[in-house]
PDB file of C-alpha atoms in Angstrom:
ATOM      1  CA  MET A  25      12.460   2.526  21.271  1.00  0.00           C
ATOM      2  CA  ILE A  26      11.999   0.891  17.848  1.00  0.00           C
ATOM      3  CA  ASP A  27      13.383   2.907  14.918  1.00  0.00           C
ATOM      4  CA  VAL A  28      11.254   1.127  12.249  1.00  0.00           C
ATOM      5  CA  PHE A  29       8.443  -1.434  12.113  1.00  0.00           C
ATOM      6  CA  VAL A  30       8.491  -3.550   8.901  1.00  0.00           C
ATOM      7  CA  SER A  31       5.079  -4.780   7.855  1.00  0.00           C
ATOM      8  CA  TYR A  32       4.571  -7.213   4.925  1.00  0.00           C
ATOM      9  CA  ALA A  33       2.442 -10.023   3.648  1.00  0.00           C
ATOM     10  CA  HIS A  34       3.749 -13.553   4.217  1.00  0.00           C
ATOM     11  CA  GLU A  35       4.351 -14.122   0.451  1.00  0.00           C
ATOM     12  CA  ASP A  36       6.787 -11.147   0.508  1.00  0.00           C
ATOM     13  CA  GLY A  37       8.763 -12.444   3.498  1.00  0.00           C
ATOM     14  CA  THR A  38      12.065 -13.006   1.668  1.00  0.00           C
ATOM     15  CA  TRP A  39      12.113  -9.516   0.202  1.00  0.00           C
ATOM     16  CA  ALA A  40      11.049  -7.879   3.467  1.00  0.00           C
ATOM     17  CA  ARG A  41      13.653  -9.889   5.452  1.00  0.00           C
ATOM     18  CA  SER A  42      16.381  -8.542   3.098  1.00  0.00           C
ATOM     19  CA  LEU A  43      15.186  -5.014   3.549  1.00  0.00           C
ATOM     20  CA  ALA A  44      15.025  -5.403   7.396  1.00  0.00           C
ATOM     21  CA  GLY A  45      18.508  -6.909   7.396  1.00  0.00           C
ATOM     22  CA  GLY A  46      19.908  -4.013   5.388  1.00  0.00           C
ATOM     23  CA  LEU A  47      18.415  -1.463   7.731  1.00  0.00           C
ATOM     24  CA  SER A  48      19.555  -3.399  10.820  1.00  0.00           C
ATOM     25  CA  ARG A  49      23.148  -3.738   9.497  1.00  0.00           C
ATOM     26  CA  ARG A  50      23.158   0.108   9.224  1.00  0.00           C
ATOM     27  CA  GLY A  51      22.518   0.353  12.942  1.00  0.00           C
ATOM     28  CA  LEU A  52      18.707   0.821  13.125  1.00  0.00           C
ATOM     29  CA  ARG A  53      16.527  -0.971  15.700  1.00  0.00           C
ATOM     30  CA  VAL A  54      14.203  -2.872  13.396  1.00  0.00           C
ATOM     31  CA  PHE A  55      11.053  -4.745  14.414  1.00  0.00           C
ATOM     32  CA  PHE A  56      10.632  -7.710  12.147  1.00  0.00           C
ATOM     33  CA  ASP A  57       8.208 -10.318  13.391  1.00  0.00           C
ATOM     34  CA  GLU A  58      10.388 -13.316  12.523  1.00  0.00           C
ATOM     35  CA  TRP A  59      13.158 -11.997  14.742  1.00  0.00           C
ATOM     36  CA  ASP A  60      11.226 -10.268  17.511  1.00  0.00           C
ATOM     37  CA  ILE A  61       8.181 -12.367  18.266  1.00  0.00           C
ATOM     38  CA  LEU A  62       9.507 -15.096  20.517  1.00  0.00           C
ATOM     39  CA  PRO A  63       8.151 -18.307  22.042  1.00  0.00           C
ATOM     40  CA  GLY A  64       5.463 -17.587  24.616  1.00  0.00           C
ATOM     41  CA  ASP A  65       4.668 -14.140  23.222  1.00  0.00           C
ATOM     42  CA  VAL A  66       1.032 -13.229  22.509  1.00  0.00           C
ATOM     43  CA  ILE A  67       1.420 -12.204  18.847  1.00  0.00           C
ATOM     44  CA  VAL A  68      -1.281  -9.499  18.908  1.00  0.00           C
ATOM     45  CA  HIS A  69       0.029  -7.983  22.134  1.00  0.00           C
ATOM     46  CA  ARG A  70       3.617  -7.994  20.943  1.00  0.00           C
ATOM     47  CA  THR A  71       2.686  -6.422  17.585  1.00  0.00           C
ATOM     48  CA  ASP A  72       0.498  -3.752  19.195  1.00  0.00           C
ATOM     49  CA  ALA A  73       3.370  -2.830  21.578  1.00  0.00           C
ATOM     50  CA  ALA A  74       5.819  -2.620  18.743  1.00  0.00           C
ATOM     51  CA  ILE A  75       3.593  -0.425  16.665  1.00  0.00           C
ATOM     52  CA  SER A  76       3.102   1.902  19.681  1.00  0.00           C
ATOM     53  CA  GLU A  77       6.798   2.086  20.227  1.00  0.00           C
ATOM     54  CA  ALA A  78       7.947   2.563  16.723  1.00  0.00           C
ATOM     55  CA  ALA A  79       9.019   5.953  15.398  1.00  0.00           C
ATOM     56  CA  CYS A  80       8.642   4.884  11.722  1.00  0.00           C
ATOM     57  CA  ALA A  81       6.952   2.075   9.795  1.00  0.00           C
ATOM     58  CA  ILE A  82       7.551   0.600   6.339  1.00  0.00           C
ATOM     59  CA  MET A  83       4.578  -1.064   4.612  1.00  0.00           C
ATOM     60  CA  VAL A  84       5.619  -3.449   1.775  1.00  0.00           C
ATOM     61  CA  VAL A  85       2.979  -3.053  -0.902  1.00  0.00           C
ATOM     62  CA  SER A  86       2.510  -5.862  -3.491  1.00  0.00           C
ATOM     63  CA  PRO A  87      -0.365  -7.835  -4.816  1.00  0.00           C
ATOM     64  CA  ALA A  88      -0.146 -10.106  -1.853  1.00  0.00           C
ATOM     65  CA  LEU A  89      -1.045  -7.305   0.524  1.00  0.00           C
ATOM     66  CA  ALA A  90      -4.659  -7.222  -0.626  1.00  0.00           C
ATOM     67  CA  THR A  91      -5.165 -10.934   0.322  1.00  0.00           C
ATOM     68  CA  SER A  92      -3.293 -10.959   3.613  1.00  0.00           C
ATOM     69  CA  PRO A  93      -5.614 -10.461   6.631  1.00  0.00           C
ATOM     70  CA  ARG A  94      -2.670  -9.953   8.994  1.00  0.00           C
ATOM     71  CA  ALA A  95      -0.970  -7.410   6.815  1.00  0.00           C
ATOM     72  CA  LEU A  96      -4.194  -5.508   6.298  1.00  0.00           C
ATOM     73  CA  GLU A  97      -4.778  -5.352  10.054  1.00  0.00           C
ATOM     74  CA  GLU A  98      -1.216  -3.955  10.415  1.00  0.00           C
ATOM     75  CA  TYR A  99      -1.795  -1.496   7.670  1.00  0.00           C
ATOM     76  CA  ALA A 100      -4.965  -0.182   9.415  1.00  0.00           C
ATOM     77  CA  ALA A 101      -3.106   0.174  12.709  1.00  0.00           C
ATOM     78  CA  LEU A 102      -0.106   1.941  11.077  1.00  0.00           C
ATOM     79  CA  ALA A 103      -2.287   4.297   9.091  1.00  0.00           C
ATOM     80  CA  THR A 104      -4.085   5.275  12.291  1.00  0.00           C
ATOM     81  CA  ALA A 105      -0.728   5.811  14.103  1.00  0.00           C
ATOM     82  CA  GLY A 106       0.455   7.868  11.248  1.00  0.00           C
ATOM     83  CA  ALA A 107      -2.554  10.138  11.486  1.00  0.00           C
ATOM     84  CA  THR A 108      -2.608  10.468  15.262  1.00  0.00           C
ATOM     85  CA  ARG A 109       0.938  10.493  16.651  1.00  0.00           C
ATOM     86  CA  ASN A 110       3.405  11.502  13.905  1.00  0.00           C
ATOM     87  CA  LEU A 111       4.584   8.005  13.069  1.00  0.00           C
ATOM     88  CA  ARG A 112       6.459   8.268   9.789  1.00  0.00           C
ATOM     89  CA  PHE A 113       4.602   5.783   7.520  1.00  0.00           C
ATOM     90  CA  ILE A 114       6.523   4.841   4.363  1.00  0.00           C
ATOM     91  CA  PRO A 115       4.876   2.682   1.742  1.00  0.00           C
ATOM     92  CA  VAL A 116       7.355   0.798  -0.537  1.00  0.00           C
ATOM     93  CA  LEU A 117       6.167  -0.918  -3.774  1.00  0.00           C
ATOM     94  CA  ILE A 118       7.681  -4.126  -4.840  1.00  0.00           C
ATOM     95  CA  GLY A 119       5.032  -5.491  -7.216  1.00  0.00           C
ATOM     96  CA  GLU A 120       2.477  -4.365  -9.760  1.00  0.00           C
ATOM     97  CA  ALA A 121      -0.172  -3.190  -7.300  1.00  0.00           C
ATOM     98  CA  ALA A 122      -1.985   0.054  -6.738  1.00  0.00           C
ATOM     99  CA  LEU A 123      -1.289   1.842  -3.483  1.00  0.00           C
ATOM    100  CA  PRO A 124      -4.206   1.628  -1.060  1.00  0.00           C
ATOM    101  CA  PRO A 125      -5.983   4.991  -0.660  1.00  0.00           C
ATOM    102  CA  PHE A 126      -4.495   5.937   2.720  1.00  0.00           C
ATOM    103  CA  ALA A 127      -1.003   4.834   1.736  1.00  0.00           C
ATOM    104  CA  ALA A 128      -1.277   6.869  -1.429  1.00  0.00           C
ATOM    105  CA  ASN A 129      -1.400  10.056   0.685  1.00  0.00           C
ATOM    106  CA  ARG A 130       2.223   9.406   1.671  1.00  0.00           C
ATOM    107  CA  VAL A 131       5.315   9.866  -0.433  1.00  0.00           C
ATOM    108  CA  TRP A 132       6.315   6.238  -1.253  1.00  0.00           C
ATOM    109  CA  ARG A 133       9.361   4.483  -2.660  1.00  0.00           C
ATOM    110  CA  ASP A 134       9.287   2.360  -5.731  1.00  0.00           C
ATOM    111  CA  PHE A 135      11.491  -0.729  -5.579  1.00  0.00           C
ATOM    112  CA  ARG A 136      10.082  -2.303  -8.733  1.00  0.00           C
ATOM    113  CA  HIS A 137      12.524  -3.021 -11.559  1.00  0.00           C
ATOM    114  CA  VAL A 138      15.573  -1.756  -9.721  1.00  0.00           C
ATOM    115  CA  ASP A 139      19.112  -3.216 -10.074  1.00  0.00           C
ATOM    116  CA  GLU A 140      21.400  -3.870  -7.149  1.00  0.00           C
ATOM    117  CA  ARG A 141      22.917  -0.430  -7.140  1.00  0.00           C
ATOM    118  CA  GLU A 142      19.548   1.297  -7.214  1.00  0.00           C
ATOM    119  CA  TYR A 143      18.281  -0.994  -4.529  1.00  0.00           C
ATOM    120  CA  GLU A 144      21.149  -0.153  -2.169  1.00  0.00           C
ATOM    121  CA  ALA A 145      20.701   3.552  -2.888  1.00  0.00           C
ATOM    122  CA  LYS A 146      17.041   3.419  -1.943  1.00  0.00           C
ATOM    123  CA  VAL A 147      17.813   1.406   1.196  1.00  0.00           C
ATOM    124  CA  GLU A 148      20.434   3.971   2.224  1.00  0.00           C
ATOM    125  CA  GLU A 149      17.871   6.789   1.639  1.00  0.00           C
ATOM    126  CA  LEU A 150      15.295   4.984   3.870  1.00  0.00           C
ATOM    127  CA  PHE A 151      18.028   4.659   6.563  1.00  0.00           C
ATOM    128  CA  THR A 152      18.845   8.398   6.515  1.00  0.00           C
ATOM    129  CA  VAL A 153      15.144   9.406   6.514  1.00  0.00           C
ATOM    130  CA  ILE A 154      14.361   7.044   9.398  1.00  0.00           C
ATOM    131  CA  LEU A 155      17.254   8.598  11.328  1.00  0.00           C
ATOM    132  CA  GLY A 156      15.604  11.984  10.749  1.00  0.00           C
ATOM    133  CA  ARG A 157      18.220  13.224   8.291  1.00  0.00           C
ATOM    134  CA  THR A 158      18.130  14.317   4.674  1.00  0.00           C
ATOM    135  CA  GLY A 159      20.803  14.173   2.016  1.00  0.00           C
ATOM    136  CA  ARG A 160      21.878  17.726   2.925  1.00  0.00           C
ATOM    137  CA  GLU A 161      22.590  16.659   6.466  1.00  0.00           C
ATOM    138  CA  THR A 162      24.644  13.621   5.477  1.00  0.00           C
ATOM    139  CA  PRO A 163      28.417  14.281   5.767  1.00  0.00           C
ATOM    140  CA  GLY A 164      29.498  15.559   2.375  1.00  0.00           C
ATOM    141  CA  GLY A 165      26.012  15.425   0.960  1.00  0.00           C
ATOM    142  CA  ASP A 166      24.784  18.183  -1.325  1.00  0.00           C
ATOM    143  CA  GLY A 167      21.198  16.954  -1.311  1.00  0.00           C
ATOM    144  CA  THR A 168      19.514  14.004  -2.932  1.00  0.00           C
ATOM    145  CA  PRO A 169      18.124  14.261  -6.455  1.00  0.00           C
ATOM    146  CA  VAL A 170      14.386  14.738  -6.900  1.00  0.00           C
ATOM    147  CA  ARG A 171      12.813  11.324  -7.295  1.00  0.00           C
ATOM    148  CA  GLU A 172       9.947  10.448  -9.535  1.00  0.00           C
ATOM    149  CA  GLU A 173       7.932   9.201  -6.604  1.00  0.00           C
ATOM    150  CA  ASN A 174       8.243  12.623  -4.926  1.00  0.00           C
ATOM    151  CA  LEU A 175       7.004  14.432  -8.052  1.00  0.00           C
ATOM    152  CA  ALA A 176       4.151  11.969  -8.450  1.00  0.00           C
ATOM    153  CA  ALA A 177       3.017  12.689  -4.885  1.00  0.00           C
ATOM    154  CA  ALA A 178       3.526  16.469  -4.977  1.00  0.00           C
ATOM    155  CA  LEU A 179       2.167  17.302  -8.454  1.00  0.00           C
ATOM    156  CA  PRO A 180      -1.431  16.947  -9.455  1.00  0.00           C
ATOM    157  CA  SER A 181      -2.287  13.961 -11.575  1.00  0.00           C
ATOM    158  CA  PRO A 182      -2.945  14.744 -15.315  1.00  0.00           C
ATOM    159  CA  ALA A 183      -6.537  15.306 -16.199  1.00  0.00           C
ATOM    160  CA  ARG A 184      -8.462  12.165 -17.103  1.00  0.00           C
ATOM    161  CA  PRO A 185     -11.643  11.872 -19.000  1.00  0.00           C
ATOM    162  CA  LEU A 186     -14.799  11.087 -17.046  1.00  0.00           C
ATOM    163  CA  THR A 187     -15.721   7.467 -17.425  1.00  0.00           C
ATOM    164  CA  GLU A 188     -18.806   5.542 -16.241  1.00  0.00           C
ATOM    165  CA  PRO A 189     -17.953   3.556 -13.074  1.00  0.00           C
ATOM    166  CA  ASP A 190     -18.515  -0.206 -13.011  1.00  0.00           C
ATOM    167  CA  ARG A 191     -20.391   0.240  -9.675  1.00  0.00           C
ATOM    168  CA  ARG A 192     -21.707   3.546  -8.397  1.00  0.00           C
ATOM    169  CA  ALA A 193     -21.227   4.458  -4.770  1.00  0.00           C
ATOM    170  CA  LEU A 194     -21.019   7.580  -2.654  1.00  0.00           C
ATOM    171  CA  VAL A 195     -18.787   8.020   0.412  1.00  0.00           C
ATOM    172  CA  ILE A 196     -19.185  10.893   2.858  1.00  0.00           C
ATOM    173  CA  CYS A 197     -16.034  11.850   4.775  1.00  0.00           C
ATOM    174  CA  HIS A 198     -16.054  14.288   7.756  1.00  0.00           C
ATOM    175  CA  ALA A 199     -14.182  15.118  10.913  1.00  0.00           C
ATOM    176  CA  ALA A 200     -15.526  13.639  14.185  1.00  0.00           C
ATOM    177  CA  ALA A 201     -16.707  17.095  15.279  1.00  0.00           C
ATOM    178  CA  ASP A 202     -19.009  17.230  12.238  1.00  0.00           C
ATOM    179  CA  ALA A 203     -20.663  13.878  12.901  1.00  0.00           C
ATOM    180  CA  ALA A 204     -24.176  15.228  13.393  1.00  0.00           C
ATOM    181  CA  TYR A 205     -24.051  17.172  10.132  1.00  0.00           C
ATOM    182  CA  GLY A 206     -22.561  14.182   8.269  1.00  0.00           C
ATOM    183  CA  LEU A 207     -25.299  11.876   9.485  1.00  0.00           C
ATOM    184  CA  ALA A 208     -27.973  14.371   8.532  1.00  0.00           C
ATOM    185  CA  LEU A 209     -26.453  14.806   5.070  1.00  0.00           C
ATOM    186  CA  ALA A 210     -26.148  11.096   4.620  1.00  0.00           C
ATOM    187  CA  ASP A 211     -29.790  10.587   5.666  1.00  0.00           C
ATOM    188  CA  GLN A 212     -30.930  13.241   3.234  1.00  0.00           C
ATOM    189  CA  LEU A 213     -28.852  11.888   0.317  1.00  0.00           C
ATOM    190  CA  SER A 214     -30.003   8.364   0.960  1.00  0.00           C
ATOM    191  CA  ARG A 215     -33.637   9.530   0.527  1.00  0.00           C
ATOM    192  CA  GLU A 216     -33.249  11.946  -2.308  1.00  0.00           C
ATOM    193  CA  VAL A 217     -30.253  11.441  -4.604  1.00  0.00           C
ATOM    194  CA  THR A 218     -28.607   8.012  -4.102  1.00  0.00           C
ATOM    195  CA  ALA A 219     -31.101   6.000  -6.080  1.00  0.00           C
ATOM    196  CA  PRO A 220     -28.761   6.003  -9.163  1.00  0.00           C
ATOM    197  CA  PHE A 221     -25.798   5.199  -6.881  1.00  0.00           C
ATOM    198  CA  GLY A 222     -27.382   2.248  -5.077  1.00  0.00           C
ATOM    199  CA  ARG A 223     -26.085   3.279  -1.556  1.00  0.00           C
ATOM    200  CA  CYS A 224     -24.584   6.120   0.475  1.00  0.00           C
ATOM    201  CA  TRP A 225     -21.926   5.017   2.973  1.00  0.00           C
ATOM    202  CA  ARG A 226     -20.874   7.184   5.937  1.00  0.00           C
ATOM    203  CA  PRO A 227     -17.976   5.502   7.723  1.00  0.00           C
ATOM    204  CA  TRP A 228     -18.367   7.011  11.223  1.00  0.00           C
ATOM    205  CA  GLY A 229     -22.083   6.277  11.567  1.00  0.00           C
ATOM    206  CA  TRP A 230     -24.266   3.431  10.308  1.00  0.00           C
ATOM    207  CA  GLY A 231     -21.594   2.432   7.728  1.00  0.00           C
ATOM    208  CA  ALA A 232     -19.091   1.189  10.302  1.00  0.00           C
ATOM    209  CA  LEU A 233     -20.107  -2.293  11.394  1.00  0.00           C
ATOM    210  CA  PRO A 234     -18.561  -4.276  14.284  1.00  0.00           C
ATOM    211  CA  GLY A 235     -15.836  -6.745  13.210  1.00  0.00           C
ATOM    212  CA  PRO A 236     -14.164  -5.769  10.015  1.00  0.00           C
ATOM    213  CA  ALA A 237     -11.202  -3.308  10.258  1.00  0.00           C
ATOM    214  CA  LEU A 238     -12.645   0.177   9.583  1.00  0.00           C
ATOM    215  CA  ARG A 239     -10.026   1.243   7.068  1.00  0.00           C
ATOM    216  CA  ARG A 240     -10.215  -2.024   5.129  1.00  0.00           C
ATOM    217  CA  ARG A 241     -14.001  -1.515   4.886  1.00  0.00           C
ATOM    218  CA  MET A 242     -13.444   2.136   3.806  1.00  0.00           C
ATOM    219  CA  SER A 243     -10.799   1.118   1.238  1.00  0.00           C
ATOM    220  CA  ALA A 244     -13.047  -1.489  -0.208  1.00  0.00           C
ATOM    221  CA  ASP A 245     -15.954   0.902  -0.589  1.00  0.00           C
ATOM    222  CA  VAL A 246     -13.865   3.664  -2.050  1.00  0.00           C
ATOM    223  CA  VAL A 247     -12.339   1.277  -4.602  1.00  0.00           C
ATOM    224  CA  ALA A 248     -15.802  -0.120  -5.322  1.00  0.00           C
TER     225      ALA A 248
END
């Protein structure tokens, strides 16, 4: 069993290696590709197996993530696992980058602009969370302070004025059981009301094309 899978873009390798080392020294079983993909392994098969086996995953989010095909493929697989089998998916920010839409649904941890003491405290918190404990369950712990990241995820965003988008688009989201209704709605909207928007994209029907990772395509369209 793997306690935590660490996913990152190649450009963030030094930072990710340090985080993986800190978690490993605390006794966690960490999957880090530089350590665990061995000569003769098929990289895709080894990575798939590790994601399937992992109880938790950390996604290192930085500007490099958006331009790393391998990291984006892992992000898509980890987001799916988080939605389908209770994998604890923890985004950590290390650069000035916006969280991708699916990662933004999770409570994240912000490692930007932290000093050494703050860094170690955050790594220790990740360690206890991955073990399935909280500050209240740690020997002598009286509970961890409320972090700004928790409040940002739990509280509604402040109201923002409506602004004209650079590019208009419409995305229809629905459960698989509602596919027929979603398709009918998309067809109707595409004929009647999407002229000012330019397109109507329904991910589970004619919007999902073979080849590109589905969540990468969805993220790109939502951001667009």
